[in-house]
PDB file of C-alpha atoms and ligand atoms in Angstrom:
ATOM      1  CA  UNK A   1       0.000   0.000   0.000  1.00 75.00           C
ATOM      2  CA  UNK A   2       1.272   3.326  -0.781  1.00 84.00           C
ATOM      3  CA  UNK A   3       2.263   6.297   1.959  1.00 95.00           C
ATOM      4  CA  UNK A   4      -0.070   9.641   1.897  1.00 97.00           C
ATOM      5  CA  UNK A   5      -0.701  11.600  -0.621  1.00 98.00           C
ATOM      6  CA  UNK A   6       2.004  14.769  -0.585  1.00 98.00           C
ATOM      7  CA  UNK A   7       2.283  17.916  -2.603  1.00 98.00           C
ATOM      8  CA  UNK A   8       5.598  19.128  -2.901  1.00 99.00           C
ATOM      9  CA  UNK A   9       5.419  22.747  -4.681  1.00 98.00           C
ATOM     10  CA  UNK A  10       8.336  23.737  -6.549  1.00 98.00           C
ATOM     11  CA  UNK A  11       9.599  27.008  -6.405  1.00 98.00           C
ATOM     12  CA  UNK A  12      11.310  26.977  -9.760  1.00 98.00           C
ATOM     13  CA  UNK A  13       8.341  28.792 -11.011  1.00 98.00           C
ATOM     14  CA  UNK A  14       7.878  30.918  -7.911  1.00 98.00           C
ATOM     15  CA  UNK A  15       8.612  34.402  -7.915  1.00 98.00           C
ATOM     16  CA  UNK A  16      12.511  34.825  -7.264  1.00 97.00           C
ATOM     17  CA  UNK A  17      11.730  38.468  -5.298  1.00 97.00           C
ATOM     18  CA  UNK A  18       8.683  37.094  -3.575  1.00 98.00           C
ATOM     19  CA  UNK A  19       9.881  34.152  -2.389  1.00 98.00           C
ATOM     20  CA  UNK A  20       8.687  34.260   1.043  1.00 98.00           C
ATOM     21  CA  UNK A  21       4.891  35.742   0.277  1.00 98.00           C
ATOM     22  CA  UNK A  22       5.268  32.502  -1.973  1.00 98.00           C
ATOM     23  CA  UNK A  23       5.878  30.080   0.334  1.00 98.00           C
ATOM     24  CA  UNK A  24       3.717  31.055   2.779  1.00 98.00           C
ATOM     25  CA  UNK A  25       0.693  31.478   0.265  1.00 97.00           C
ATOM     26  CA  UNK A  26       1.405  27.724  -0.823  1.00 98.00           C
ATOM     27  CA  UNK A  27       1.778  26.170   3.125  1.00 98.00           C
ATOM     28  CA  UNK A  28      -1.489  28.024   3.595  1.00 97.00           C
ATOM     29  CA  UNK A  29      -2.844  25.960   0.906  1.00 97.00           C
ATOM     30  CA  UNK A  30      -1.671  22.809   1.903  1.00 97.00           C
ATOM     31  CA  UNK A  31       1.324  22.212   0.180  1.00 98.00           C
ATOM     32  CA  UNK A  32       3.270  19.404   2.355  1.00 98.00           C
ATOM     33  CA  UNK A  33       6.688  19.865   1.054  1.00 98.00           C
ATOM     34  CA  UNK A  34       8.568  22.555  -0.914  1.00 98.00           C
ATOM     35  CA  UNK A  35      10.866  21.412  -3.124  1.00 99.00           C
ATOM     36  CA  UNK A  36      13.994  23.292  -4.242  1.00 99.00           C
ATOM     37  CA  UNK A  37      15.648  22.696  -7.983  1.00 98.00           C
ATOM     38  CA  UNK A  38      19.377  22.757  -7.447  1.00 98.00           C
ATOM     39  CA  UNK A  39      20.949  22.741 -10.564  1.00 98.00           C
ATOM     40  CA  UNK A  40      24.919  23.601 -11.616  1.00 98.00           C
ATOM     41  CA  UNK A  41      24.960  23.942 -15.231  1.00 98.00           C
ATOM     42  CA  UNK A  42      26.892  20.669 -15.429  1.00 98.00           C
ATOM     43  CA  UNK A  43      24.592  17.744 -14.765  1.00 98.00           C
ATOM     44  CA  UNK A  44      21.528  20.053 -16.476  1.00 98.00           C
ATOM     45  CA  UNK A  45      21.903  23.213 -18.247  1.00 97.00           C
ATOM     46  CA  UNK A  46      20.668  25.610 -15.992  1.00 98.00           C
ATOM     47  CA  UNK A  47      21.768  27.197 -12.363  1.00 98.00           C
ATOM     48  CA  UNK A  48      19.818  27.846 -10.018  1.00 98.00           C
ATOM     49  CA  UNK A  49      19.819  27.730  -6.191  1.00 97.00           C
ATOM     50  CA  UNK A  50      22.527  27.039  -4.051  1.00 97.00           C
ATOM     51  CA  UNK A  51      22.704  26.654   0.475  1.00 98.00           C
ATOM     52  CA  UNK A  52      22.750  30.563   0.994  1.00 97.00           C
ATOM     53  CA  UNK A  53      19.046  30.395  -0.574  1.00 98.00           C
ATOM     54  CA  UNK A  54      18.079  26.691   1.418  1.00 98.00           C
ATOM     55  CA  UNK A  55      19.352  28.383   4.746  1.00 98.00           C
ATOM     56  CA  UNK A  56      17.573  31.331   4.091  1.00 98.00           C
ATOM     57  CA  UNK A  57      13.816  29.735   3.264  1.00 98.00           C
ATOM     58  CA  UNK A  58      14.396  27.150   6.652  1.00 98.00           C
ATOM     59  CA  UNK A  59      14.155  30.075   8.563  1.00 98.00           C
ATOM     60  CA  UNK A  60      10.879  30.890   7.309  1.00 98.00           C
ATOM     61  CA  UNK A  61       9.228  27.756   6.152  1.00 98.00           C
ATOM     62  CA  UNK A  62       6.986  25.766   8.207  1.00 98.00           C
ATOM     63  CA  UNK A  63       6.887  22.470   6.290  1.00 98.00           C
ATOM     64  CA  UNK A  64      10.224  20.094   5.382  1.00 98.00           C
ATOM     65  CA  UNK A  65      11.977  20.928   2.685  1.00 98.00           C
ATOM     66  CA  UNK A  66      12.308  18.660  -0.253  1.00 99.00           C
ATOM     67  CA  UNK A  67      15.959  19.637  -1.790  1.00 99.00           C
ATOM     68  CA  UNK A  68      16.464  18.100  -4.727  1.00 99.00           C
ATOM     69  CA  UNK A  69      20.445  17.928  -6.413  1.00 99.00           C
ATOM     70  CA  UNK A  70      20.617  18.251  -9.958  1.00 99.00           C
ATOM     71  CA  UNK A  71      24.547  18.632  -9.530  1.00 98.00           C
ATOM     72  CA  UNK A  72      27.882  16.583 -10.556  1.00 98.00           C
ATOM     73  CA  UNK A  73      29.497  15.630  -7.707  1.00 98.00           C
ATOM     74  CA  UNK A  74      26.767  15.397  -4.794  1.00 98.00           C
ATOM     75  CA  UNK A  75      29.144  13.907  -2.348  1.00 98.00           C
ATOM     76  CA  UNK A  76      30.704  17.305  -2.224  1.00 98.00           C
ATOM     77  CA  UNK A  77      28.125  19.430  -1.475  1.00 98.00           C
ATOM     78  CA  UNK A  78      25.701  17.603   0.763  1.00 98.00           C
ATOM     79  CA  UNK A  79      27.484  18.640   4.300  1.00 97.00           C
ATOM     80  CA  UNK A  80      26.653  22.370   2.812  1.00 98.00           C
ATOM     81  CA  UNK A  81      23.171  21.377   2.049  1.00 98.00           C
ATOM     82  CA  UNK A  82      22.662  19.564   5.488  1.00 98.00           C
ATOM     83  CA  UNK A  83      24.096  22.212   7.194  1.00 98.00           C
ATOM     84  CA  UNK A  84      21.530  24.997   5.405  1.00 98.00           C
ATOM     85  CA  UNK A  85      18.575  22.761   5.697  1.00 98.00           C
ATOM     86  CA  UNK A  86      17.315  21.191   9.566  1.00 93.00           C
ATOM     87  CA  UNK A  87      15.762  17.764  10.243  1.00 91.00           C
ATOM     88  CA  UNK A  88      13.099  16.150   8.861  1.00 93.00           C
ATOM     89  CA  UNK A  89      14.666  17.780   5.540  1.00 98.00           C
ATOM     90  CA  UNK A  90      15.242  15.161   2.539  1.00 98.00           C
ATOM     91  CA  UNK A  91      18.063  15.582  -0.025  1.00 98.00           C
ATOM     92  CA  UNK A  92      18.133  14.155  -3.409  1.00 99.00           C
ATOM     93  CA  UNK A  93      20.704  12.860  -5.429  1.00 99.00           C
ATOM     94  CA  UNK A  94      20.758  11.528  -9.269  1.00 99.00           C
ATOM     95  CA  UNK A  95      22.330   7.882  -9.539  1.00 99.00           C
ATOM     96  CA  UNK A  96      23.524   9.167 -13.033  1.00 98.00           C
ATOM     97  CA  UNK A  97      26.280  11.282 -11.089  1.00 98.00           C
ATOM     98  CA  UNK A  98      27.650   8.482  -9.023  1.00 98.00           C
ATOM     99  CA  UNK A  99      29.622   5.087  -8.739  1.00 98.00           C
ATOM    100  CA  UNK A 100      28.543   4.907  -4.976  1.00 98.00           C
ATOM    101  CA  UNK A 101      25.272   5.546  -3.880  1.00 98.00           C
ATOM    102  CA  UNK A 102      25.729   3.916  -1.067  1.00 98.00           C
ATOM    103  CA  UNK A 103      28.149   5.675   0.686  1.00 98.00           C
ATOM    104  CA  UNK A 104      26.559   9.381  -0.420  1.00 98.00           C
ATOM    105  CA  UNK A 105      23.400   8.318   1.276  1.00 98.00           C
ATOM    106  CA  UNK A 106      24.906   7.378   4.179  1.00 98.00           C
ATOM    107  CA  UNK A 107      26.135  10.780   4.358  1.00 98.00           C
ATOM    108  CA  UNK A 108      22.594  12.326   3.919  1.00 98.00           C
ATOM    109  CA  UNK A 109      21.653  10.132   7.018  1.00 98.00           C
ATOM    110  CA  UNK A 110      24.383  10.678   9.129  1.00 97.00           C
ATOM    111  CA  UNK A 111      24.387  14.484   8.435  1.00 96.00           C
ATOM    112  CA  UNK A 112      20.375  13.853   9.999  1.00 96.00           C
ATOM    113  CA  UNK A 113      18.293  13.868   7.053  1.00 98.00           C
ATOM    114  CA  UNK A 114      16.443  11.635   4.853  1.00 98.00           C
ATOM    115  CA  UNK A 115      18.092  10.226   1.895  1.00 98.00           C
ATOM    116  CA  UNK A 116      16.507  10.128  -1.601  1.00 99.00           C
ATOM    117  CA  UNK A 117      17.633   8.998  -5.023  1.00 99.00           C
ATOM    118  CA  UNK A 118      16.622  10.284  -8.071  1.00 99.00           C
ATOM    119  CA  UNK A 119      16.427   8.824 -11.720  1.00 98.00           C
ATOM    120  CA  UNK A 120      16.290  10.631 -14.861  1.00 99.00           C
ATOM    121  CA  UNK A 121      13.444   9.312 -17.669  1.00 98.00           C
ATOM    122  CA  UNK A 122      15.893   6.934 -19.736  1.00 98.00           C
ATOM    123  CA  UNK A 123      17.284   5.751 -16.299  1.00 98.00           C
ATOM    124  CA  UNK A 124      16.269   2.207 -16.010  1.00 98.00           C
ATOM    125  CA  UNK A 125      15.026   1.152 -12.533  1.00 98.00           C
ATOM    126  CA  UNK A 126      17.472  -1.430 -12.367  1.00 98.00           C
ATOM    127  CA  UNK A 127      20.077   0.936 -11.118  1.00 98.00           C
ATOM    128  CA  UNK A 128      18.244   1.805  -7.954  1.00 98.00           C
ATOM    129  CA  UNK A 129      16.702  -1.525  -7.091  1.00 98.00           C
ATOM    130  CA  UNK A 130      19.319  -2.397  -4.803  1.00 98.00           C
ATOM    131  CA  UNK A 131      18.605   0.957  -3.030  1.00 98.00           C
ATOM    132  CA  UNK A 132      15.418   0.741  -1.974  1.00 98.00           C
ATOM    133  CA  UNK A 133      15.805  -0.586   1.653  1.00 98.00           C
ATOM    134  CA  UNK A 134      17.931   2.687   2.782  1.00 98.00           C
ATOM    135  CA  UNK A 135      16.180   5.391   0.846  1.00 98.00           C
ATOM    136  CA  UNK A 136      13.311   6.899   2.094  1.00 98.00           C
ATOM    137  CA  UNK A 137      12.185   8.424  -1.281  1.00 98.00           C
ATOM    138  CA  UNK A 138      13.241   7.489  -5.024  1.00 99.00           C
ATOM    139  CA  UNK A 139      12.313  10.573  -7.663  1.00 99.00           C
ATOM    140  CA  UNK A 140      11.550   9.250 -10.892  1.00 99.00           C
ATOM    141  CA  UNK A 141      11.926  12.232 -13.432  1.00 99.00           C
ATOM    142  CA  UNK A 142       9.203  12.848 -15.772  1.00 99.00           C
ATOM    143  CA  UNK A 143      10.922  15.693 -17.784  1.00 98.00           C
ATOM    144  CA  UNK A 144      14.410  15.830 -17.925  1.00 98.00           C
ATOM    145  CA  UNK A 145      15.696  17.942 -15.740  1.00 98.00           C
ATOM    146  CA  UNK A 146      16.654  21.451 -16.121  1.00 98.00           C
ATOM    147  CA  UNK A 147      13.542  23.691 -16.445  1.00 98.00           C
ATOM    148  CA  UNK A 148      10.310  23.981 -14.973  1.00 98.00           C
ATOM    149  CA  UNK A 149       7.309  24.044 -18.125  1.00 98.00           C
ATOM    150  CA  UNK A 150       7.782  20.935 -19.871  1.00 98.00           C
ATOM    151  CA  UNK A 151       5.462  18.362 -20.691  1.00 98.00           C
ATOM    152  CA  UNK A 152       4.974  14.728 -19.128  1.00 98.00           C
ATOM    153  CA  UNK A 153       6.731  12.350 -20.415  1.00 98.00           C
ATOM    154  CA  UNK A 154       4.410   9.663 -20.460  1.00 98.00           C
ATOM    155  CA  UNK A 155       6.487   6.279 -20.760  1.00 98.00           C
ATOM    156  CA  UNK A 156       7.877   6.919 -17.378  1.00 98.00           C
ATOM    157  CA  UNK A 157       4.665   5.388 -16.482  1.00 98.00           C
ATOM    158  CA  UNK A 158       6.077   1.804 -15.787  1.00 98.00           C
ATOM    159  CA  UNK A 159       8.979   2.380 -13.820  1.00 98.00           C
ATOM    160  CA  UNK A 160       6.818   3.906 -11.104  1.00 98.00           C
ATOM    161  CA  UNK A 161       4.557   0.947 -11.022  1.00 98.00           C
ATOM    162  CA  UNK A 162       7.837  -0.904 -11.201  1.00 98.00           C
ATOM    163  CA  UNK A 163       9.245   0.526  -8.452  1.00 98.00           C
ATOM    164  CA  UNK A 164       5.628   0.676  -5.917  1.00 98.00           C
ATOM    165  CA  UNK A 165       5.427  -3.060  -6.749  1.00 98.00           C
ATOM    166  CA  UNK A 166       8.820  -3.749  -5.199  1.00 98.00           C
ATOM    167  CA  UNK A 167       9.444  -0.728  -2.585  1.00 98.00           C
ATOM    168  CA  UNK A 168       8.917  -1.538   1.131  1.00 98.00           C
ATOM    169  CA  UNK A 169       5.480  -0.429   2.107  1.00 95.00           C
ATOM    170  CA  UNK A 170       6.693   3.390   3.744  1.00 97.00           C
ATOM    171  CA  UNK A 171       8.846   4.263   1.058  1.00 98.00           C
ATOM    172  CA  UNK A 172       8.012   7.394  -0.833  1.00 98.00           C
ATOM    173  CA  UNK A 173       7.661   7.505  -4.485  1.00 98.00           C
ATOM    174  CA  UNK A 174       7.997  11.306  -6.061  1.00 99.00           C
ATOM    175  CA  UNK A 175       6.787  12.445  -9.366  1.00 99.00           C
ATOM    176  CA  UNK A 176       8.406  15.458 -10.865  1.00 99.00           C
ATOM    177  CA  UNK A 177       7.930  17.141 -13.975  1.00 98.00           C
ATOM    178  CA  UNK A 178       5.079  18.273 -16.134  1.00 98.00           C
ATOM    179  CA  UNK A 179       2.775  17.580 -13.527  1.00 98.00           C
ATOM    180  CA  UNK A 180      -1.283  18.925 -14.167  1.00 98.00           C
ATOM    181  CA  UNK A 181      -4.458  17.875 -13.280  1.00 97.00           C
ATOM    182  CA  UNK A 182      -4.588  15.679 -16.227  1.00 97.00           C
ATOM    183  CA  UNK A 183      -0.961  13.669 -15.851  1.00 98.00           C
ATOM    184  CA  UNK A 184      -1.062  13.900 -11.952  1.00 98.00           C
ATOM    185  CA  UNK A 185      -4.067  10.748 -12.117  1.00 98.00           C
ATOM    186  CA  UNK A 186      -2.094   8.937 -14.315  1.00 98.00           C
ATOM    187  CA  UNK A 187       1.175   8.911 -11.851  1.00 98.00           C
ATOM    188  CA  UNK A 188      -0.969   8.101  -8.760  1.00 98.00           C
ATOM    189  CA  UNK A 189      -2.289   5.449 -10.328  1.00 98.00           C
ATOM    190  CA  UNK A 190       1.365   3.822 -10.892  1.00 98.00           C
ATOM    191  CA  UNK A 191       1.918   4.036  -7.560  1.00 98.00           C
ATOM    192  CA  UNK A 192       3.242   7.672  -6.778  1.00 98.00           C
ATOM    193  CA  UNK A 193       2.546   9.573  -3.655  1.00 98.00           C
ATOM    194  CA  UNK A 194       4.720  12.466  -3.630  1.00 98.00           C
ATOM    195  CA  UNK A 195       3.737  14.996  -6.255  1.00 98.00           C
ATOM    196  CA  UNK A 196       5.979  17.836  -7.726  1.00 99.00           C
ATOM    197  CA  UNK A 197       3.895  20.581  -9.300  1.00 98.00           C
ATOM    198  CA  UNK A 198       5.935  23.974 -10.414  1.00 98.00           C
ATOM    199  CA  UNK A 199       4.255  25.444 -13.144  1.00 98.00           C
ATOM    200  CA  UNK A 200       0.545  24.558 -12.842  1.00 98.00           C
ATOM    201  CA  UNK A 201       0.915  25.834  -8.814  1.00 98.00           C
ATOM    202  CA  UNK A 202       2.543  29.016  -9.699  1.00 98.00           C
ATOM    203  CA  UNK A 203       2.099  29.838 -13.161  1.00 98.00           C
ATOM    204  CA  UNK A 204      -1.642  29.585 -11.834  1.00 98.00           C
ATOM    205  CA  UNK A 205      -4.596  32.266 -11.752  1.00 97.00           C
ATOM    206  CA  UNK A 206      -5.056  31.057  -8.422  1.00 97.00           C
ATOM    207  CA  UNK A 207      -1.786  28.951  -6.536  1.00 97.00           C
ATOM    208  CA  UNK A 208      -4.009  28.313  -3.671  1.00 97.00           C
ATOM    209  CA  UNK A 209      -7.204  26.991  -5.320  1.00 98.00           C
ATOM    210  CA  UNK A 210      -4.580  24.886  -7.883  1.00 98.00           C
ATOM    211  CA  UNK A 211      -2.751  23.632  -5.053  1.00 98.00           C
ATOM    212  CA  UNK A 212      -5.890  22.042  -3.219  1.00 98.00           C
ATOM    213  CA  UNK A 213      -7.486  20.701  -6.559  1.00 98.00           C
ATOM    214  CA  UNK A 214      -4.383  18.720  -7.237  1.00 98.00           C
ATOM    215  CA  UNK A 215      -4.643  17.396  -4.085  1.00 98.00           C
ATOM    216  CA  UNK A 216      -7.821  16.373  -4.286  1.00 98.00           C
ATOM    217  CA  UNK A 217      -7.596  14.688  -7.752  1.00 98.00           C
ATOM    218  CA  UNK A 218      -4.701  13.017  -6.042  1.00 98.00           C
ATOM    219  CA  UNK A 219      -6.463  11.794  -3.082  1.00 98.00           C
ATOM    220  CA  UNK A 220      -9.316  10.392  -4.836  1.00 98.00           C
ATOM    221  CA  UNK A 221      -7.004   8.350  -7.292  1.00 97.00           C
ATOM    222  CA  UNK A 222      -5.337   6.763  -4.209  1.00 97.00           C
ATOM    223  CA  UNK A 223      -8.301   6.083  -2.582  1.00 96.00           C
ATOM    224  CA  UNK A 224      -9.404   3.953  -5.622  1.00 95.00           C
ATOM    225  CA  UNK A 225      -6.069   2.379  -5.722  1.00 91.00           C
ATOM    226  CA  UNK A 226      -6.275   1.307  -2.645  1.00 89.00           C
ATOM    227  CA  UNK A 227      -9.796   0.310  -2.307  1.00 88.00           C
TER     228      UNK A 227
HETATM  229  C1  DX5 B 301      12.885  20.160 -13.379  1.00 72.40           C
HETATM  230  C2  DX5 B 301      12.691  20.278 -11.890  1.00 72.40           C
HETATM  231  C3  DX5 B 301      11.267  20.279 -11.508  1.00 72.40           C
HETATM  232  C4  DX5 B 301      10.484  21.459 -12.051  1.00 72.40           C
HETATM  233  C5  DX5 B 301       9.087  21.018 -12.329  1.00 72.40           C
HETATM  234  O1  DX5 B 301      14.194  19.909 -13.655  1.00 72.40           O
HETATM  235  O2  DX5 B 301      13.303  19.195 -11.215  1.00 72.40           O
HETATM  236  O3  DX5 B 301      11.105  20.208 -10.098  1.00 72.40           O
HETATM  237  O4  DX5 B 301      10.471  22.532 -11.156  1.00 72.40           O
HETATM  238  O5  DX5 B 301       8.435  22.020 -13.030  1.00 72.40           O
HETATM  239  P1  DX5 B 301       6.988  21.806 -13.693  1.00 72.40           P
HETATM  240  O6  DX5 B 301       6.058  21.351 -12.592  1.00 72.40           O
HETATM  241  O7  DX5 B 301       6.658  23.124 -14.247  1.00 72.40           O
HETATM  242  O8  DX5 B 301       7.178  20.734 -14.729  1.00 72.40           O
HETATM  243 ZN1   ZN B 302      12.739  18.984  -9.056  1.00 72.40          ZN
END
């Protein structure tokens, strides 16, 4: 059976200058996680957000924060990221920039956090199989990463169900990328349970009102599931 239903908004397509009006507007909503695109211009080709910006939205946000490393090298940089963030946190790493995921989320969990690995959309599951038992997440891509606005890539479909129908029962499973009201259904119903929306929370007329009907299109699809 799959964990809760969570919404993790993005702030990719938040307003850079507003940042904390954003944040707050979106845990008012009922957003469960926000989740922050790190990115160096190596492993993706765009920068982003680095620990001076993680330290600075701990001290105002009320919910964990869902960091997710789109960077070369995350063995590097995840005592600066630990250090920035609190517990309760999660960090994620891609298992296309490593030889030893092992040992770099053993670092996540000794430096108090949760661990979670992440796998780009022509990533076979194969290379995080062996990684389920000590992750408490796996993020399976459904754009590849870079930029918010993209659409869904739709045969990333199986490898969620692939990975539900062998994960220990409290792992999470995160969707990211291209997520709407329309594509959100479809992940659920694989098996996922953490949901990364960007664009359709922020680009939105209304963040707050798009926030809760995601959630509730989500809810309702895992209620079926698991009926
Ligand atoms: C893409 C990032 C995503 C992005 C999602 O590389 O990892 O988290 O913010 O944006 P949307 O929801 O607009 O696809
Ligand atoms: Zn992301």
């Amino acid at each position: 059976m799959q964990p809760k239903i969570k919404i993790a908004a993005s702030i990719l397509a938040a307003n850079p200058v507003r940042l904390e009006d954003e944040i707050r507007k979106v845990e008012t909503a009922g957003a469960d996680l926000i989740h922050i695109d790190v990115m160096d211009g190596h492993f993706v080709p765009n920068i982003t957000m680095g620990p001076f910006i993680v330290e600075g939205i701990r001290r105002i946000a009320q919910v964990p924060l869902d960091i997710h490393l789109m960077i070369e090298h995350p063995e590097r940089y995840v005592d600066a990221f630990a250090g920035a963030a609190g517990d309760g946190d999660l960090i994620t790493f891609h298992i296309e920039t490593t030889k030893k995921p092992k040992e770099i989320i053993s670092l996540i969990k000794n430096a108090g956090l949760k661990a979670s690995v992440s796998l780009n959309p022509d990533t076979p599951t194969e290379l995080v199989e062996d990684l389920l038992e000590m992750v408490d997440m796996v993020l399976v891509m459904s754009v590849n990463p870079g930029f918010a606005g993209q659409k869904f890539i739709s045969k990333v479909l199986p490898k969620i169900a692939r990975l539900r129908s062998i994960a220990p029962d409290e792992m999470d499973i995160e969707v990211d990328g291209g997520i709407t009201t329309e594509t959100i259904t479809q992940a659920v119903q694989q098996g996922a349970n953490v949901i990364v929306a960007a664009s359709s929370i922020f680009k939105a007329d209304d963040p707050c009102a798009a926030i809760k009907t995601l959630k509730q299109i989500a809810e309702r699809v895992d209620n079926k599931v698991k009926a």
